[in-house]
XYZ file of C-alpha atoms in Angstrom:
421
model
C -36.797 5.661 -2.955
C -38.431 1.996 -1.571
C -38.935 1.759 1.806
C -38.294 4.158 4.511
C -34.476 4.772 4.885
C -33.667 8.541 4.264
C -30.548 9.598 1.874
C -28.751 12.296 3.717
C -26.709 14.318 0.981
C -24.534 17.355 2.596
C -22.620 20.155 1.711
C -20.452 22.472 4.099
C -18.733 25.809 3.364
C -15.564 24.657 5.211
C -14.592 22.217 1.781
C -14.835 23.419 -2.354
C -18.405 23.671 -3.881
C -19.341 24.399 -7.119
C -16.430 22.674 -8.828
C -19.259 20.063 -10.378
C -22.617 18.758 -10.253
C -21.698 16.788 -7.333
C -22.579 16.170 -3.344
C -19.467 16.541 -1.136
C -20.741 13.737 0.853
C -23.943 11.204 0.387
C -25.070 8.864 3.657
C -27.331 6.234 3.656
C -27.794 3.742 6.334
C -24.253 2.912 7.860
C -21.914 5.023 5.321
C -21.091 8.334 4.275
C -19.817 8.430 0.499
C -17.561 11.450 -0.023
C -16.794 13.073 -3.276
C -13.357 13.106 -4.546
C -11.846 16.226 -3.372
C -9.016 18.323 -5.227
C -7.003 20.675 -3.839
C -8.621 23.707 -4.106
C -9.124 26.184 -1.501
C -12.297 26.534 -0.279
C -12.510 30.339 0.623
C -11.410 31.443 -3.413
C -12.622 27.749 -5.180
C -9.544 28.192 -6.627
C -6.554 25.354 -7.168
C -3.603 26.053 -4.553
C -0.486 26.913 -5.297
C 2.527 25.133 -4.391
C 3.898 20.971 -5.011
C 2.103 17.968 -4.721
C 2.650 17.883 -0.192
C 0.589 21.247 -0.329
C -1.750 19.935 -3.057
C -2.298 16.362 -0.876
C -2.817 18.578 2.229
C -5.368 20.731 1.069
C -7.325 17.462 -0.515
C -6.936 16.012 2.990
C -8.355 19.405 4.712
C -11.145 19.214 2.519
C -11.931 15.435 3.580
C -11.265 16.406 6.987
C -13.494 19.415 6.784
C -16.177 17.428 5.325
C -16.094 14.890 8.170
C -16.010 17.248 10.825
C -18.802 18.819 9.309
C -21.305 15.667 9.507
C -19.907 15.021 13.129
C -17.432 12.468 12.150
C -13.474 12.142 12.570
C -11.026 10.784 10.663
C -10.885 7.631 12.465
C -14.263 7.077 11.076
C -12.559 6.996 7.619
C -12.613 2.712 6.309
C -11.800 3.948 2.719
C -9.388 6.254 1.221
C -8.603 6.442 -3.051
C -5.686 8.224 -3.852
C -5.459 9.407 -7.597
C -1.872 10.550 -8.695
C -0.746 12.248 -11.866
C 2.747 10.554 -11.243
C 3.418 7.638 -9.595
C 7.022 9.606 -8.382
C 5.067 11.593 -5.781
C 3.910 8.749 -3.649
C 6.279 9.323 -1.020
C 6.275 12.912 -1.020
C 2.062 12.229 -0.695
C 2.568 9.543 2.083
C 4.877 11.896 3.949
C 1.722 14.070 4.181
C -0.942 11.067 4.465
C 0.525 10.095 7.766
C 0.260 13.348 9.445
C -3.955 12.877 9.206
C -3.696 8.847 10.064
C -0.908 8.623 13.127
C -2.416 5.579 14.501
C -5.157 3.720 12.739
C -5.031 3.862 9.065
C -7.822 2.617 6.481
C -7.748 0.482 3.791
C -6.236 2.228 0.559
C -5.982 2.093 -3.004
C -3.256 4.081 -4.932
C -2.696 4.981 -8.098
C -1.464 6.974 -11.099
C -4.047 8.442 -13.498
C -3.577 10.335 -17.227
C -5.126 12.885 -15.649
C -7.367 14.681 -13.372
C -9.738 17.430 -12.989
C -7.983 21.335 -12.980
C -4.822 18.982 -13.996
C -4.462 18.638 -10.570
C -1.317 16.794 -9.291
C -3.914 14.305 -6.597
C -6.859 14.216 -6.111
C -8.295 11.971 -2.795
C -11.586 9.978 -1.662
C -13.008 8.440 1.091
C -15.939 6.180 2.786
C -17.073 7.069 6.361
C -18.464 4.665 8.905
C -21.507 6.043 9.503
C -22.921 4.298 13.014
C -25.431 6.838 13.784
C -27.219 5.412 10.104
C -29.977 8.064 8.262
C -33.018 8.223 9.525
C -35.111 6.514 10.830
C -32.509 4.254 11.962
C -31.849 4.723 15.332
C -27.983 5.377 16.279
C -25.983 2.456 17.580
C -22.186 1.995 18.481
C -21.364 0.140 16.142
C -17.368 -1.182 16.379
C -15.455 -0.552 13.103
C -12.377 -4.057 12.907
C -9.952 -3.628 11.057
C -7.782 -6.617 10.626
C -4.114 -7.686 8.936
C -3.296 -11.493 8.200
C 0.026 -12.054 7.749
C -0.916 -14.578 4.431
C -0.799 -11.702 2.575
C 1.604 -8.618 1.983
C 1.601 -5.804 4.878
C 1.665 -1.839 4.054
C 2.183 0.765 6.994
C -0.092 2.876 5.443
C -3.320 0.511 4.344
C -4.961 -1.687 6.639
C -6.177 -5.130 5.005
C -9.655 -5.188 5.469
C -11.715 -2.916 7.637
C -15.164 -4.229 8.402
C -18.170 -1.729 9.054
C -21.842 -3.354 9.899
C -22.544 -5.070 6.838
C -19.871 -4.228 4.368
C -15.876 -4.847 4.919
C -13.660 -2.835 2.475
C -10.612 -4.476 1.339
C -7.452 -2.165 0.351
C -6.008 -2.720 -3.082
C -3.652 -5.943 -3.278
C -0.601 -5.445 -5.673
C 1.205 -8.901 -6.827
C 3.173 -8.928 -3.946
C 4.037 -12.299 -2.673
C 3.717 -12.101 1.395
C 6.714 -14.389 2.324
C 9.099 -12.285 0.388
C 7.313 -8.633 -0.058
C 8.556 -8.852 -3.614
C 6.593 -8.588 -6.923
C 5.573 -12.317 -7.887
C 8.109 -13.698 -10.542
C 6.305 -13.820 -14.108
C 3.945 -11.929 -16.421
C 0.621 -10.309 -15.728
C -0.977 -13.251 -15.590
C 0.884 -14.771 -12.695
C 0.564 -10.750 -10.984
C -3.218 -11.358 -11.443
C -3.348 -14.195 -9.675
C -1.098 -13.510 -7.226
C -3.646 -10.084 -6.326
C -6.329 -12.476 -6.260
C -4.581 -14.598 -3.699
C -3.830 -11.987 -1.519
C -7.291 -10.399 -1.594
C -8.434 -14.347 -0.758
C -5.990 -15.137 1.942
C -7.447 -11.698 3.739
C -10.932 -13.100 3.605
C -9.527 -16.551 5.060
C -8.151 -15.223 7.839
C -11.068 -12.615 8.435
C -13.504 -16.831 7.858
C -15.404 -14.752 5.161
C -16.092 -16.840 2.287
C -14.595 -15.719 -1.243
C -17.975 -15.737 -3.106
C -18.845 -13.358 -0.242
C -17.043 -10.540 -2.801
C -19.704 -8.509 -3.969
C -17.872 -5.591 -6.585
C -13.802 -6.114 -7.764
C -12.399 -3.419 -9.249
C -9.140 -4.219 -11.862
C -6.449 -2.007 -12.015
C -4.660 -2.326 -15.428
C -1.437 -0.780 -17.190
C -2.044 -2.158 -20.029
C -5.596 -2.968 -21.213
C -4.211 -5.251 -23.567
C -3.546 -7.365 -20.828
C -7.027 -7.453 -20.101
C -7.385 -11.009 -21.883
C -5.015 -12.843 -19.792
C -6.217 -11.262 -16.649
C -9.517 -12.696 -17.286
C -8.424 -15.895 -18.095
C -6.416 -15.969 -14.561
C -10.171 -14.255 -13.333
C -12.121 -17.068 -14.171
C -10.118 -19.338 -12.396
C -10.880 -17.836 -9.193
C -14.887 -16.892 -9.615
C -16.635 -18.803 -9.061
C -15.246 -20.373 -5.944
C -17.502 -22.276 -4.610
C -20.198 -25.089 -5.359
C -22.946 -22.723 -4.268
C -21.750 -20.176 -6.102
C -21.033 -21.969 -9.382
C -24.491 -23.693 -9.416
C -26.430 -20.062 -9.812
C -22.862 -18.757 -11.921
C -22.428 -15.631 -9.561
C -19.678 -13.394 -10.363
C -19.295 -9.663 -8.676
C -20.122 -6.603 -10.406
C -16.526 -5.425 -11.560
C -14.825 -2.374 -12.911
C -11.884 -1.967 -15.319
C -9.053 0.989 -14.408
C -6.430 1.897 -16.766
C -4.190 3.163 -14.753
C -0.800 5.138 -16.237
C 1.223 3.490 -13.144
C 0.698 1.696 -10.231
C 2.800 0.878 -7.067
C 6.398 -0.742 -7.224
C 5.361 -0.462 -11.146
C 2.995 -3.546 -10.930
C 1.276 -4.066 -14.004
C -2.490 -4.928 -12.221
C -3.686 -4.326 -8.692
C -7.498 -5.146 -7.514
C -9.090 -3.789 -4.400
C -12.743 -5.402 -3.468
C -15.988 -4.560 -1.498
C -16.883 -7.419 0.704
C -20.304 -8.609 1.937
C -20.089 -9.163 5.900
C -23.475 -11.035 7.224
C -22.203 -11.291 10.470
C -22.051 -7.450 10.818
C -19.554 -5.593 13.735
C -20.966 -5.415 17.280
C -23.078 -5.276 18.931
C -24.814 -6.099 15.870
C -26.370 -9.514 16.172
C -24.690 -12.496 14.290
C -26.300 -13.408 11.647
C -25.992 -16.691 9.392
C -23.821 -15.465 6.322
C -25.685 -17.393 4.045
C -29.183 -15.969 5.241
C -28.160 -12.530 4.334
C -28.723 -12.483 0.819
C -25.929 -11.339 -2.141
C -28.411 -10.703 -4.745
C -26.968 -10.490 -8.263
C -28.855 -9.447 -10.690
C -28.612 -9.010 -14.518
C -31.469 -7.454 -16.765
C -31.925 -7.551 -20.832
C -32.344 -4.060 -21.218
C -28.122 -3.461 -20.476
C -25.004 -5.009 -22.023
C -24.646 -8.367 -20.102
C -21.137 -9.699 -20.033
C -20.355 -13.339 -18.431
C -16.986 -12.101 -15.860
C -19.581 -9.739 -14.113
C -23.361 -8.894 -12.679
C -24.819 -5.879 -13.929
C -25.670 -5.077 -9.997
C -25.240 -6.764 -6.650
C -27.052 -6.262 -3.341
C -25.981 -6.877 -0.493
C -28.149 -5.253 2.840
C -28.731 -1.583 2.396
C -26.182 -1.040 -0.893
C -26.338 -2.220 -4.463
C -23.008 -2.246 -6.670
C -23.697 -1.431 -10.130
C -21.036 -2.944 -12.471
C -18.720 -0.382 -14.835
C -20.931 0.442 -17.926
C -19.242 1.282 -21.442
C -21.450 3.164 -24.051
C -22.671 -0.245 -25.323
C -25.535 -0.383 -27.676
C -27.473 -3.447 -25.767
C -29.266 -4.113 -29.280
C -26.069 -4.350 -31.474
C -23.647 -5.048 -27.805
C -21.274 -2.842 -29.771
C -19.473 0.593 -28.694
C -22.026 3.432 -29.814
C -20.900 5.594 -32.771
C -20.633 9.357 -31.735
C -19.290 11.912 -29.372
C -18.639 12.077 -25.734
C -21.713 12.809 -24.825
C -23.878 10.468 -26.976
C -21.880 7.760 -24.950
C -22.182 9.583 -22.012
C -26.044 9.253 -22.391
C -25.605 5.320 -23.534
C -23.915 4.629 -20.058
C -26.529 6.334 -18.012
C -29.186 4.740 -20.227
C -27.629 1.355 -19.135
C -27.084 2.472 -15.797
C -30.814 3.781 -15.422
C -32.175 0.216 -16.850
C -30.215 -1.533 -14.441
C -31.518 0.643 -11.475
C -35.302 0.005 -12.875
C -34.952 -3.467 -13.678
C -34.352 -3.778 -9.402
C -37.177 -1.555 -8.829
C -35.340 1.456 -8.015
C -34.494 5.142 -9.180
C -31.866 7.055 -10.191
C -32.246 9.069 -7.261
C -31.112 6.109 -5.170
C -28.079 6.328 -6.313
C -25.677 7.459 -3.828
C -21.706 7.513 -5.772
C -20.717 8.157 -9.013
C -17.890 7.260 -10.572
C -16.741 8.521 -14.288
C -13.309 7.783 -16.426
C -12.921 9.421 -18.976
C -10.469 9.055 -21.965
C -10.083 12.759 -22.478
C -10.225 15.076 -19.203
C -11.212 17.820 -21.373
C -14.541 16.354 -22.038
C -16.126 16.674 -18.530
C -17.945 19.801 -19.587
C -19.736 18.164 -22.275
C -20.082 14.932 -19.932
C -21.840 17.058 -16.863
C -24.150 18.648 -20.043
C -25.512 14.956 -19.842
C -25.136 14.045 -16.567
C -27.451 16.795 -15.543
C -30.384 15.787 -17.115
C -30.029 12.174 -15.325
C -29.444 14.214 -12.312
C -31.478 17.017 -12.406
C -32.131 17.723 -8.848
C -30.387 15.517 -6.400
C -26.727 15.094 -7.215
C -24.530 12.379 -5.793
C -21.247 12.299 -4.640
C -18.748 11.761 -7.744
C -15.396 10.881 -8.742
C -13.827 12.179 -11.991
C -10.412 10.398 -13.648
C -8.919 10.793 -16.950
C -7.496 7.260 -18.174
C -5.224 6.991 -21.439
C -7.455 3.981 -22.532
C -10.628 2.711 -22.089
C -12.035 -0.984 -23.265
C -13.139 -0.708 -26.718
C -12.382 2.509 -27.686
C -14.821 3.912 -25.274
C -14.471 8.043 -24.273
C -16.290 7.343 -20.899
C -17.148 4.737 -18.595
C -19.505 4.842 -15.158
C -19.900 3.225 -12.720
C -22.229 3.829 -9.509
C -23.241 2.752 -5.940
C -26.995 1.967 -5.547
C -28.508 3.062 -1.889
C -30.812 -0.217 -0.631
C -33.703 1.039 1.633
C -35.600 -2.443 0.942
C -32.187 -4.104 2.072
C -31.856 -7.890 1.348
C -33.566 -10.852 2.978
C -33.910 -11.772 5.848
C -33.718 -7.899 6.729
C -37.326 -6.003 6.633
């Protein structure tokens, strides 16, 4: 790893092991990654019986467990991901959700996937504020903010944005107009934009620039809509002169997801760059902490996203397909020949920025067949031979191009970006 920060990967009896070749939870510098967690019980590593409430508890234990075990709480959850099988048990898993977030509640992102690991009915993940850091850091009290701005639509159970030392996490907008708290009139072009005007009316009111965004990820129904939502995307990045005269865009990942809230047909959630930190961090200019967006020859190149984007101790590495960079076509085979093309593009991107695989810190795989994984973690081992990171596993019913499997990955930043040492 460059420079001196240490990677802190933990395990704990008290939450499932040995379901994959996975960390329950990764920290470096001022966040803990956790691994999606299914419900599974960790005393038999078996799936528990009983409906989706007892399923959503148990994945909630194990995040709780997992926390506790690194000497966190739950308050010290920004982040939660919940993955459904159906879209019909939200309220059921809410009813549940609340009992573990009474008072503060994170941002969130919800929604239905074709299916997930030991066809469980949810599966759950989270990010932890981390203020102690990893070594050698030196533990601070750092404040976590979490904000609301009434320009955009309010949920109960998601907080807007919720701000963490460098990074502020925003929870996934649907097309919800804010005056009304209806679905915007039109097609998925108009809910595209109308996501992306939420997501920008929370940075306004939180003064963060919207070229501050650093990854978007785009949830789709359809991924034939994917054309029109990118012609609505373009509109919006990039947003600024500054920004337009070096063409940044944010690393970005596409979602097919089998349902989504209030049946919207897109929703996007983002990670946002935050220069001026939380106290009592000092405030810094925005602009001279660095976003640095990077692209390299040796991986498919596409002009909506950056292959990777820094941003102080944390790179974002955009969703890579199984794309042949010499022909920039999907590659012929199985599963795991394009399992291996994605972490081939995913290792060049982590060289070309003078880092390792073992920085990376979060995993995330979809998948177009569930059934697949075994051959997938075949692969995946020999990227990961020793360390593991923490991982997320979805089936989708589609992925761009045909693809069986797509990855994505967070990058940890020891060397952090100007003016940081």
């Amino acid at each position: 790893m460059s420079g001196t920060i240490i990677k802190a990967a933990r395990n704990t009896e008290q939450a499932p092991q040995h379901l994959g070749p996975y960390t329950q939870t990764v920290a470096f510098s001022h966040y803990n990654n956790i691994s999606a967690q299914l419900p599974v019980d960790p005393k038999t590593g078996k799936m528990i019986a009983g409906d989706v409430k007892v399923q959503a508890k148990q994945c909630l234990n194990n995040i709780k467990a997992i926390v506790e075990s690194i000497g966190h709480v739950m308050d010290d959850v920004v982040k939660v991901t919940i993955f459904l099988q159906d879209m019909a048990d939200l309220e059921a898993v809410n009813a549940v959700y609340r009992e573990f977030f009474p008072h503060y509640v994170p941002t969130r992102t919800t929604l239905a996937v074709a299916a997930l690991p030991m066809d469980a009915q949810v599966q759950i993940e989270a990010i932890i504020s981390n203020g102690e850091g990893t070594f050698p850091q030196a533990p601070c009290a750092l404040i976590k903010l979490a904000r609301n701005s009434d320009k955009a639509p309010q949920d109960p159970l998601s907080t807007h944005t919720v701000a963490f030392s460098h990074y502020n996490n925003i929870g996934a907008q649907l097309p919800i107009e804010a005056a009304s708290g209806k679905l915007v009139a039109g097609g998925i072009q108009e809910q595209a934009a109308q996501c992306l005007k939420n997501i920008k009316a929370i940075l306004e009111s939180i003064d963060v620039p919207f070229d501050d965004i650093v990854k978007v990820n785009v949830y789709l129904k359809n991924l034939a809509d994917m054309d029109a939502v990118n012609a609505v995307y373009t509109t919006f990045f990039p947003d600024s002169a500054i920004a337009r005269a070096v063409a940044y865009v944010p690393a970005r990942s596409v979602i097919c997801a089998s349902a989504l809230p209030m049946d919207a047909l897109v929703q996007m959630d983002a990670v946002i760059s935050h220069g001026d930190g939380t106290p009592p961090q000092l405030v810094e200019d925005r602009h001279n902490l660095v976003i640095r967006a990077r692209n390299t020859d040796k991986a498919p190149k596409s002009p909506l996203h950056s292959q990777t984007v820094a941003f102080s101790h944390y790179n974002h590495i955009a969703g890579q397909l199984p794309l042949d960079v010499a022909t920039g076509k999907i590659l012929a085979g199985c599963v795991k020949e394009q399992t291996a093309q994605c972490l081939s593009n995913i290792k060049a991107i982590v060289e070309s920025i003078s880092h390792v695989m073992d920085d990376i810190v979060k995993i995330n795989i979809q998948l177009k067949h569930i059934e697949d994984l075994e051959a997938v973690n075949a692969i995946y081992t020999q990227y990961f031979p020793d360390y593991l990171p923490a991982r997320t596993v979805i089936g989708v019913s589609e992925l761009p191009a045909g693809a069986l499997v797509q990855i994505d990955a967070v990058v940890s930043n020891a060397e952090s970006t100007p003016p940081q040492a």
